mmCIF file of C-alpha atoms in Angstrom:
data_model
loop_
_atom_site.group_PDB
_atom_site.id
_atom_site.type_symbol
_atom_site.label_atom_id
_atom_site.label_comp_id
_atom_site.label_asym_id
_atom_site.label_seq_id
_atom_site.Cartn_x
_atom_site.Cartn_y
_atom_site.Cartn_z
ATOM 1 C CA MET A 1 -19.277 56.345 86.819
ATOM 2 C CA ASP A 2 -15.093 55.436 85.878
ATOM 3 C CA SER A 3 -14.884 54.903 81.951
ATOM 4 C CA ARG A 4 -10.784 53.656 82.267
ATOM 5 C CA PRO A 5 -10.005 49.845 81.533
ATOM 6 C CA ALA A 6 -10.109 48.246 85.249
ATOM 7 C CA ILE A 7 -7.217 46.045 84.798
ATOM 8 C CA ALA A 8 -6.451 42.970 87.084
ATOM 9 C CA VAL A 9 -2.582 42.591 88.249
ATOM 10 C CA THR A 10 -1.334 39.907 89.870
ATOM 11 C CA SER A 11 1.964 40.465 91.884
ATOM 12 C CA GLY A 12 3.382 36.837 90.791
ATOM 13 C CA GLU A 13 5.695 34.903 93.293
ATOM 14 C CA PRO A 14 5.825 36.257 96.763
ATOM 15 C CA ALA A 15 9.280 35.412 96.936
ATOM 16 C CA GLY A 16 10.326 37.049 93.415
ATOM 17 C CA ILE A 17 10.972 40.440 92.056
ATOM 18 C CA GLY A 18 6.773 41.023 91.568
ATOM 19 C CA PRO A 19 6.347 42.941 94.294
ATOM 20 C CA GLU A 20 9.024 45.107 93.961
ATOM 21 C CA LEU A 21 7.999 45.874 90.973
ATOM 22 C CA CYS A 22 4.111 46.262 92.217
ATOM 23 C CA ALA A 23 5.328 49.020 94.485
ATOM 24 C CA MET A 24 7.561 51.014 91.261
ATOM 25 C CA LEU A 25 4.264 50.605 89.456
ATOM 26 C CA ALA A 26 2.349 52.292 92.332
ATOM 27 C CA VAL A 27 4.740 54.656 92.630
ATOM 28 C CA ARG A 28 4.690 55.326 88.836
ATOM 29 C CA HIS A 29 1.254 55.341 88.400
ATOM 30 C CA ALA A 30 0.668 58.306 91.429
ATOM 31 C CA ARG A 31 3.367 60.291 89.798
ATOM 32 C CA ALA A 32 1.659 59.397 86.117
ATOM 33 C CA PRO A 33 -1.195 57.734 86.014
ATOM 34 C CA PHE A 34 -1.463 54.984 83.453
ATOM 35 C CA ASP A 35 -5.182 55.194 81.380
ATOM 36 C CA ALA A 36 -6.886 52.516 83.656
ATOM 37 C CA ARG A 37 -8.481 51.531 86.968
ATOM 38 C CA LEU A 38 -5.309 49.321 88.356
ATOM 39 C CA VAL A 39 -6.275 46.294 90.552
ATOM 40 C CA LEU A 40 -3.343 44.273 91.834
ATOM 41 C CA LEU A 41 -4.236 41.016 93.703
ATOM 42 C CA GLY A 42 -1.517 39.915 96.255
ATOM 43 C CA ASP A 43 -0.797 40.224 100.214
ATOM 44 C CA ARG A 44 -1.521 43.603 100.946
ATOM 45 C CA ASP A 45 1.159 43.459 103.965
ATOM 46 C CA LEU A 46 3.585 41.513 101.502
ATOM 47 C CA LEU A 47 3.386 43.989 98.857
ATOM 48 C CA GLU A 48 3.932 47.392 101.726
ATOM 49 C CA ALA A 49 6.542 45.930 103.600
ATOM 50 C CA ARG A 50 8.463 45.135 100.008
ATOM 51 C CA ALA A 51 8.735 48.222 99.233
ATOM 52 C CA GLU A 52 9.268 49.731 101.969
ATOM 53 C CA ARG A 53 12.231 47.505 101.892
ATOM 54 C CA ILE A 54 13.753 49.586 98.934
ATOM 55 C CA GLY A 55 12.391 52.666 100.329
ATOM 56 C CA LEU A 56 9.017 53.138 98.960
ATOM 57 C CA ALA A 57 5.657 54.558 99.768
ATOM 58 C CA PRO A 58 3.523 53.661 97.583
ATOM 59 C CA ARG A 59 -0.403 54.747 97.436
ATOM 60 C CA TYR A 60 -2.619 51.530 98.335
ATOM 61 C CA ALA A 61 -6.194 51.530 98.472
ATOM 62 C CA ASP A 62 -8.508 48.658 99.181
ATOM 63 C CA TYR A 63 -10.415 46.948 96.319
ATOM 64 C CA THR A 64 -13.941 47.218 96.302
ATOM 65 C CA ALA A 65 -15.504 45.788 93.163
ATOM 66 C CA SER A 66 -18.446 48.872 93.073
ATOM 67 C CA THR A 67 -16.245 52.163 93.423
ATOM 68 C CA SER A 68 -12.795 52.378 92.054
ATOM 69 C CA GLY A 69 -9.522 53.612 94.600
ATOM 70 C CA PRO A 70 -8.844 57.253 95.565
ATOM 71 C CA ALA A 71 -6.952 59.152 92.073
ATOM 72 C CA GLY A 72 -3.237 58.228 91.943
ATOM 73 C CA ALA A 73 -3.795 54.903 94.403
ATOM 74 C CA ILE A 74 -3.008 51.610 92.906
ATOM 75 C CA GLU A 75 -6.336 49.289 95.141
ATOM 76 C CA VAL A 76 -5.046 45.877 96.171
ATOM 77 C CA TRP A 77 -7.367 43.021 96.784
ATOM 78 C CA HIS A 78 -5.813 41.040 99.633
ATOM 79 C CA ARG A 79 -4.956 37.835 98.721
ATOM 80 C CA PRO A 80 -3.003 36.827 102.239
ATOM 81 C CA LEU A 81 -0.265 34.046 102.019
ATOM 82 C CA ALA A 82 -0.661 30.906 103.784
ATOM 83 C CA ALA A 83 3.178 31.921 105.415
ATOM 84 C CA PRO A 84 5.535 34.341 105.484
ATOM 85 C CA ALA A 85 7.264 34.991 102.288
ATOM 86 C CA THR A 86 11.331 35.213 102.173
ATOM 87 C CA PRO A 87 12.649 37.142 99.560
ATOM 88 C CA GLY A 88 14.962 35.059 97.054
ATOM 89 C CA HIS A 89 13.473 31.875 98.898
ATOM 90 C CA PRO A 90 10.377 30.584 97.195
ATOM 91 C CA ASP A 91 7.796 28.445 99.238
ATOM 92 C CA PRO A 92 5.620 25.396 98.204
ATOM 93 C CA SER A 93 2.856 26.417 101.023
ATOM 94 C CA ASN A 94 2.234 29.251 99.111
ATOM 95 C CA ALA A 95 1.925 27.869 95.547
ATOM 96 C CA MET A 96 -1.848 27.332 96.279
ATOM 97 C CA SER A 97 -1.796 31.079 97.376
ATOM 98 C CA VAL A 98 -0.439 31.756 93.832
ATOM 99 C CA ILE A 99 -2.615 29.694 92.046
ATOM 100 C CA ASP A 100 -5.429 31.117 93.990
ATOM 101 C CA ALA A 101 -4.584 34.693 92.843
ATOM 102 C CA LEU A 102 -4.386 33.848 89.078
ATOM 103 C CA ARG A 103 -7.575 31.535 89.761
ATOM 104 C CA ASP A 104 -9.577 34.844 90.760
ATOM 105 C CA ALA A 105 -8.179 37.221 88.537
ATOM 106 C CA CYS A 106 -8.952 34.771 85.242
ATOM 107 C CA ASP A 107 -12.477 34.433 86.856
ATOM 108 C CA ALA A 108 -12.914 38.341 87.059
ATOM 109 C CA CYS A 109 -12.112 39.026 83.512
ATOM 110 C CA ALA A 110 -13.722 36.081 81.953
ATOM 111 C CA SER A 111 -17.145 37.550 83.514
ATOM 112 C CA GLY A 112 -16.493 41.197 83.266
ATOM 113 C CA ALA A 113 -15.926 42.222 86.553
ATOM 114 C CA PHE A 114 -12.288 43.279 84.848
ATOM 115 C CA ASP A 115 -11.185 44.597 81.138
ATOM 116 C CA ALA A 116 -7.755 43.038 81.196
ATOM 117 C CA LEU A 117 -5.312 40.513 83.128
ATOM 118 C CA VAL A 118 -1.432 41.487 83.782
ATOM 119 C CA THR A 119 0.503 39.058 85.351
ATOM 120 C CA ALA A 120 3.881 39.395 87.426
ATOM 121 C CA PRO A 121 6.079 36.086 86.722
ATOM 122 C CA VAL A 122 5.767 33.245 88.757
ATOM 123 C CA GLN A 123 8.209 30.379 90.105
ATOM 124 C CA LYS A 124 6.641 27.198 88.124
ATOM 125 C CA SER A 125 9.587 24.904 90.399
ATOM 126 C CA THR A 126 7.711 25.750 92.917
ATOM 127 C CA ILE A 127 4.735 25.384 92.141
ATOM 128 C CA LEU A 128 5.304 21.751 90.789
ATOM 129 C CA ASP A 129 7.446 20.914 93.838
ATOM 130 C CA ALA A 130 4.044 21.936 96.165
ATOM 131 C CA GLY A 131 2.600 19.147 94.082
ATOM 132 C CA VAL A 132 0.810 21.486 91.813
ATOM 133 C CA PRO A 133 0.380 20.453 88.090
ATOM 134 C CA PHE A 134 1.557 24.112 86.397
ATOM 135 C CA THR A 135 3.325 24.523 83.072
ATOM 136 C CA GLY A 136 3.044 27.955 82.795
ATOM 137 C CA HIS A 137 0.458 30.811 83.098
ATOM 138 C CA THR A 138 -0.381 30.478 79.104
ATOM 139 C CA GLU A 139 -1.685 26.886 79.896
ATOM 140 C CA TYR A 140 -3.422 28.010 82.792
ATOM 141 C CA PHE A 141 -5.385 30.610 81.411
ATOM 142 C CA ALA A 142 -6.567 28.236 78.248
ATOM 143 C CA ALA A 143 -7.989 25.070 80.695
ATOM 144 C CA ARG A 144 -9.833 27.922 83.449
ATOM 145 C CA THR A 145 -11.552 29.725 80.421
ATOM 146 C CA GLY A 146 -11.952 26.116 78.719
ATOM 147 C CA THR A 147 -10.584 27.675 75.709
ATOM 148 C CA PRO A 148 -9.416 24.731 73.039
ATOM 149 C CA ARG A 149 -6.148 26.574 72.383
ATOM 150 C CA VAL A 150 -4.142 29.685 73.063
ATOM 151 C CA VAL A 151 -1.804 31.137 71.458
ATOM 152 C CA MET A 152 2.042 32.840 73.525
ATOM 153 C CA MET A 153 3.291 35.958 71.377
ATOM 154 C CA LEU A 154 5.799 38.343 72.516
ATOM 155 C CA VAL A 155 5.569 42.013 71.347
ATOM 156 C CA GLY A 156 9.473 44.149 71.522
ATOM 157 C CA GLY A 157 10.947 46.798 69.693
ATOM 158 C CA PRO A 158 10.972 49.574 68.644
ATOM 159 C CA GLY A 159 6.890 51.186 68.490
ATOM 160 C CA GLU A 160 7.101 51.807 64.936
ATOM 161 C CA ALA A 161 7.690 48.700 64.189
ATOM 162 C CA PRO A 162 8.106 46.159 66.429
ATOM 163 C CA LEU A 163 8.704 42.928 66.467
ATOM 164 C CA ARG A 164 5.755 40.109 67.311
ATOM 165 C CA VAL A 165 6.716 36.824 67.621
ATOM 166 C CA ALA A 166 4.029 34.080 68.060
ATOM 167 C CA LEU A 167 4.427 30.254 69.133
ATOM 168 C CA VAL A 168 3.008 27.017 67.686
ATOM 169 C CA THR A 169 4.113 25.234 71.238
ATOM 170 C CA THR A 170 5.372 26.691 74.270
ATOM 171 C CA HIS A 171 6.564 25.011 77.387
ATOM 172 C CA LEU A 172 7.360 21.345 76.062
ATOM 173 C CA ALA A 173 11.018 19.640 76.294
ATOM 174 C CA LEU A 174 12.603 19.788 73.061
ATOM 175 C CA ALA A 175 12.341 16.237 72.632
ATOM 176 C CA ASP A 176 8.007 16.564 72.275
ATOM 177 C CA VAL A 177 8.259 19.091 69.851
ATOM 178 C CA PRO A 178 8.208 17.351 66.361
ATOM 179 C CA GLY A 179 5.358 15.463 67.708
ATOM 180 C CA ALA A 180 3.494 18.427 68.897
ATOM 181 C CA ILE A 181 3.682 20.047 65.485
ATOM 182 C CA THR A 182 0.675 19.299 63.650
ATOM 183 C CA ARG A 183 -0.969 20.439 60.726
ATOM 184 C CA ALA A 184 -4.086 21.590 62.506
ATOM 185 C CA ALA A 185 -1.841 23.164 65.273
ATOM 186 C CA VAL A 186 -0.041 25.161 63.098
ATOM 187 C CA CYS A 187 -3.159 25.830 61.254
ATOM 188 C CA GLU A 188 -5.114 27.111 64.587
ATOM 189 C CA THR A 189 -1.948 28.857 65.362
ATOM 190 C CA ILE A 190 -1.749 31.032 62.206
ATOM 191 C CA ALA A 191 -5.616 32.022 61.959
ATOM 192 C CA ILE A 192 -5.622 32.712 66.014
ATOM 193 C CA VAL A 193 -2.832 35.048 65.358
ATOM 194 C CA ALA A 194 -4.135 36.778 62.511
ATOM 195 C CA SER A 195 -7.610 37.220 63.889
ATOM 196 C CA ALA A 196 -5.766 39.092 66.871
ATOM 197 C CA LEU A 197 -3.692 41.242 64.465
ATOM 198 C CA ALA A 198 -7.024 42.177 62.607
ATOM 199 C CA GLN A 199 -9.178 42.804 65.607
ATOM 200 C CA GLN A 200 -6.959 43.866 68.548
ATOM 201 C CA PHE A 201 -3.982 45.175 67.019
ATOM 202 C CA ARG A 202 -6.003 46.780 64.407
ATOM 203 C CA ILE A 203 -3.781 45.611 61.614
ATOM 204 C CA ALA A 204 -5.188 46.046 58.274
ATOM 205 C CA ALA A 205 -4.911 42.991 56.009
ATOM 206 C CA PRO A 206 -1.696 41.567 58.211
ATOM 207 C CA ARG A 207 1.334 39.939 56.509
ATOM 208 C CA ILE A 208 2.273 36.716 58.925
ATOM 209 C CA ALA A 209 5.715 34.649 57.959
ATOM 210 C CA VAL A 210 6.266 31.388 59.414
ATOM 211 C CA CYS A 211 9.123 29.183 60.363
ATOM 212 C CA GLY A 212 10.150 25.491 59.569
ATOM 213 C CA LEU A 213 10.992 23.572 62.312
ATOM 214 C CA ASN A 214 14.145 22.159 60.812
ATOM 215 C CA PRO A 215 17.511 24.028 60.003
ATOM 216 C CA HIS A 216 17.514 25.838 56.732
ATOM 217 C CA ALA A 217 13.795 24.665 57.110
ATOM 218 C CA GLY A 218 14.415 21.425 56.054
ATOM 219 C CA GLU A 219 16.652 21.670 53.081
ATOM 220 C CA GLY A 220 13.983 20.321 50.717
ATOM 221 C CA GLY A 221 13.331 17.558 53.325
ATOM 222 C CA HIS A 222 17.224 16.661 53.465
ATOM 223 C CA LEU A 223 16.960 18.010 56.938
ATOM 224 C CA GLY A 224 13.417 16.621 58.066
ATOM 225 C CA ARG A 225 10.307 16.444 56.579
ATOM 226 C CA GLU A 226 8.019 18.651 58.857
ATOM 227 C CA GLU A 227 8.070 21.414 56.332
ATOM 228 C CA ILE A 228 6.729 19.181 53.346
ATOM 229 C CA GLU A 229 4.338 17.198 55.091
ATOM 230 C CA VAL A 230 2.558 19.574 57.954
ATOM 231 C CA ILE A 231 4.106 22.877 58.100
ATOM 232 C CA ALA A 232 3.360 23.987 54.051
ATOM 233 C CA PRO A 233 0.192 22.406 53.887
ATOM 234 C CA ALA A 234 -1.232 24.175 56.992
ATOM 235 C CA ILE A 235 0.129 27.341 55.555
ATOM 236 C CA ALA A 236 -1.544 26.461 52.153
ATOM 237 C CA GLU A 237 -5.043 25.811 53.749
ATOM 238 C CA CYS A 238 -4.617 29.077 56.047
ATOM 239 C CA ARG A 239 -4.200 31.255 52.865
ATOM 240 C CA ALA A 240 -7.065 29.617 50.836
ATOM 241 C CA GLU A 241 -9.187 30.821 54.119
ATOM 242 C CA GLY A 242 -7.629 34.504 52.662
ATOM 243 C CA ILE A 243 -4.683 34.735 55.445
ATOM 244 C CA GLU A 244 -1.506 36.359 54.036
ATOM 245 C CA VAL A 245 1.034 34.370 54.781
ATOM 246 C CA GLU A 246 4.214 33.125 53.899
ATOM 247 C CA GLY A 247 6.564 30.375 54.588
ATOM 248 C CA PRO A 248 8.043 27.948 56.256
ATOM 249 C CA LEU A 249 11.373 29.921 55.996
ATOM 250 C CA PRO A 250 14.213 29.019 57.547
ATOM 251 C CA ALA A 251 14.390 30.819 61.112
ATOM 252 C CA ASP A 252 17.706 31.808 60.671
ATOM 253 C CA THR A 253 16.906 33.938 58.109
ATOM 254 C CA VAL A 254 13.219 35.907 58.513
ATOM 255 C CA PHE A 255 14.472 37.365 61.926
ATOM 256 C CA VAL A 256 16.703 38.940 60.175
ATOM 257 C CA PRO A 257 15.787 42.958 60.854
ATOM 258 C CA SER A 258 15.589 43.453 57.014
ATOM 259 C CA HIS A 259 12.992 40.685 56.219
ATOM 260 C CA ALA A 260 11.657 40.901 59.542
ATOM 261 C CA ARG A 261 10.234 44.212 59.087
ATOM 262 C CA GLY A 262 7.902 43.452 56.210
ATOM 263 C CA PHE A 263 5.471 40.985 58.441
ATOM 264 C CA ASP A 264 3.115 41.939 61.176
ATOM 265 C CA ALA A 265 4.246 38.783 63.132
ATOM 266 C CA ILE A 266 6.476 35.649 62.567
ATOM 267 C CA VAL A 267 5.382 32.424 64.166
ATOM 268 C CA ALA A 268 7.567 29.748 65.422
ATOM 269 C CA MET A 269 7.476 26.840 66.171
ATOM 270 C CA TYR A 270 9.047 26.112 69.707
ATOM 271 C CA HIS A 271 9.694 28.367 73.010
ATOM 272 C CA ASP A 272 13.838 28.454 71.714
ATOM 273 C CA GLN A 273 13.506 29.315 68.174
ATOM 274 C CA GLY A 274 11.558 32.102 68.569
ATOM 275 C CA LEU A 275 11.961 33.929 71.785
ATOM 276 C CA PRO A 276 15.639 34.606 72.358
ATOM 277 C CA VAL A 277 15.589 36.541 68.979
ATOM 278 C CA LEU A 278 12.969 39.037 70.348
ATOM 279 C CA LYS A 279 14.544 39.000 74.135
ATOM 280 C CA ALA A 280 17.871 39.872 72.691
ATOM 281 C CA ALA A 281 16.371 42.815 70.893
ATOM 282 C CA SER A 282 13.865 43.918 73.814
ATOM 283 C CA PHE A 283 14.479 42.651 76.745
ATOM 284 C CA GLY A 284 12.932 44.285 79.844
ATOM 285 C CA ARG A 285 10.756 46.375 77.707
ATOM 286 C CA GLY A 286 9.124 42.964 75.850
ATOM 287 C CA VAL A 287 5.784 41.702 76.875
ATOM 288 C CA ASN A 288 4.312 38.744 75.913
ATOM 289 C CA VAL A 289 0.502 38.815 74.983
ATOM 290 C CA THR A 290 -1.789 35.374 75.679
ATOM 291 C CA LEU A 291 -4.258 35.109 72.155
ATOM 292 C CA GLY A 292 -7.466 33.762 71.351
ATOM 293 C CA LEU A 293 -8.381 33.867 75.400
ATOM 294 C CA PRO A 294 -11.843 35.716 75.951
ATOM 295 C CA PHE A 295 -10.245 38.866 77.846
ATOM 296 C CA PRO A 296 -6.816 40.511 76.813
ATOM 297 C CA ARG A 297 -3.930 38.974 78.859
ATOM 298 C CA THR A 298 -0.171 40.321 79.149
ATOM 299 C CA SER A 299 2.465 39.698 80.773
ATOM 300 C CA VAL A 300 6.179 40.223 81.633
ATOM 301 C CA ASP A 301 9.141 39.063 79.315
ATOM 302 C CA HIS A 302 11.185 38.067 82.376
ATOM 303 C CA GLY A 303 11.282 35.298 84.900
ATOM 304 C CA THR A 304 10.852 36.039 89.070
ATOM 305 C CA ALA A 305 14.477 37.102 89.193
ATOM 306 C CA LEU A 306 15.325 35.672 92.758
ATOM 307 C CA ASP A 307 18.909 36.747 92.859
ATOM 308 C CA LEU A 308 17.835 40.447 92.579
ATOM 309 C CA ALA A 309 14.758 39.660 95.105
ATOM 310 C CA ALA A 310 17.213 38.702 97.405
ATOM 311 C CA ASP A 311 19.383 41.351 97.734
ATOM 312 C CA PRO A 312 17.155 44.539 98.973
ATOM 313 C CA ALA A 313 19.771 47.337 96.971
ATOM 314 C CA ARG A 314 19.589 44.908 93.520
ATOM 315 C CA ALA A 315 15.869 44.738 94.226
ATOM 316 C CA ALA A 316 15.951 48.375 94.434
ATOM 317 C CA GLY A 317 17.564 48.763 90.902
ATOM 318 C CA ALA A 318 15.451 46.382 89.015
ATOM 319 C CA ASP A 319 13.905 47.430 86.079
ATOM 320 C CA PRO A 320 9.886 47.857 85.928
ATOM 321 C CA GLY A 321 9.674 48.237 82.115
ATOM 322 C CA SER A 322 8.351 45.349 80.974
ATOM 323 C CA LEU A 323 5.847 45.430 83.528
ATOM 324 C CA PHE A 324 4.975 49.587 82.461
ATOM 325 C CA GLU A 325 4.304 48.070 78.646
ATOM 326 C CA ALA A 326 2.741 45.180 79.706
ATOM 327 C CA ILE A 327 -0.061 47.359 81.876
ATOM 328 C CA ASP A 328 -0.205 49.929 78.531
ATOM 329 C CA LEU A 329 -0.460 46.886 76.181
ATOM 330 C CA ALA A 330 -3.347 45.673 78.446
ATOM 331 C CA THR A 331 -4.933 49.081 77.796
ATOM 332 C CA ALA A 332 -4.510 49.532 73.971
ATOM 333 C CA LEU A 333 -6.388 45.808 74.009
ATOM 334 C CA SER A 334 -9.233 46.396 76.342
ATOM 335 C CA ARG A 335 -10.046 49.522 74.861
ATOM 336 C CA SER A 336 -9.967 47.781 70.802
ATOM 337 C CA ALA A 337 -12.221 44.747 72.432
ATOM 338 C CA ALA A 338 -14.700 47.596 73.165
ATOM 339 C CA ARG A 339 -15.268 49.269 70.212
#
């Protein structure tokens, strides 16, 4: 019986860099195996063709639910495309193939068939062009599993003291952010982050910092009152529940490395308040984690890189580091959940 965590890996946008990264993952797994059973969801013909295009010959094996594949091989759960994929040029006719792979991977994780899910990037605009409502992986998996609130958190930086940045709001237009910053949203985000740090990341008594929404955390109400009327009361409520949390703090202060090191996670109010800082510090090695789902889910910290995918030479030089880190973190989180 295979005691390794079973991890589903979706190959992402067929025209993007995901298939090449999967080939690099398979080559690395054959040389220095990850401590997990890895199963790719994607079109096997596409995966093999894109590997050959960049000069790689990965070991792929057909996935069967009952039996692990050969040692050192990555298994492929074949999910056929609707149309041939041209690198660098997404085709909306393949949008449902991408969504179907996400659905099947999510459902298999929720049923316990897999222990964790790792996702390569998708092209949201192409999915939307196909007429499919899609905000992002995070929101899709929340809706699919009936989870009322999930939290996007990126992890990156030095292994001994990684920076963890969680978001109250995710893929929203900036004009819509203030209305989405409610006391309940801030409280629930802090609670989910605190629980995940303690239970999944095994951090005793985690310390959390919370950013304000406005410059200088509102400057005492002169630059906005969200800190006074919404964020500070939410923090006080969480403190009353025993969570060690500070704020609201100015974002341009809390991310200073000497200050950030005093916290196990920082909660930002919106996408581009927190993530640029983390990506500047660790791009290519960062990992996106969805907290609050009934199973661990991680992802790369970058997009589909259509420009790289379009050029075989540049595709061959793509950095798979974030995908490798996502596999390692999903494996670790799976083992924590099993304890």
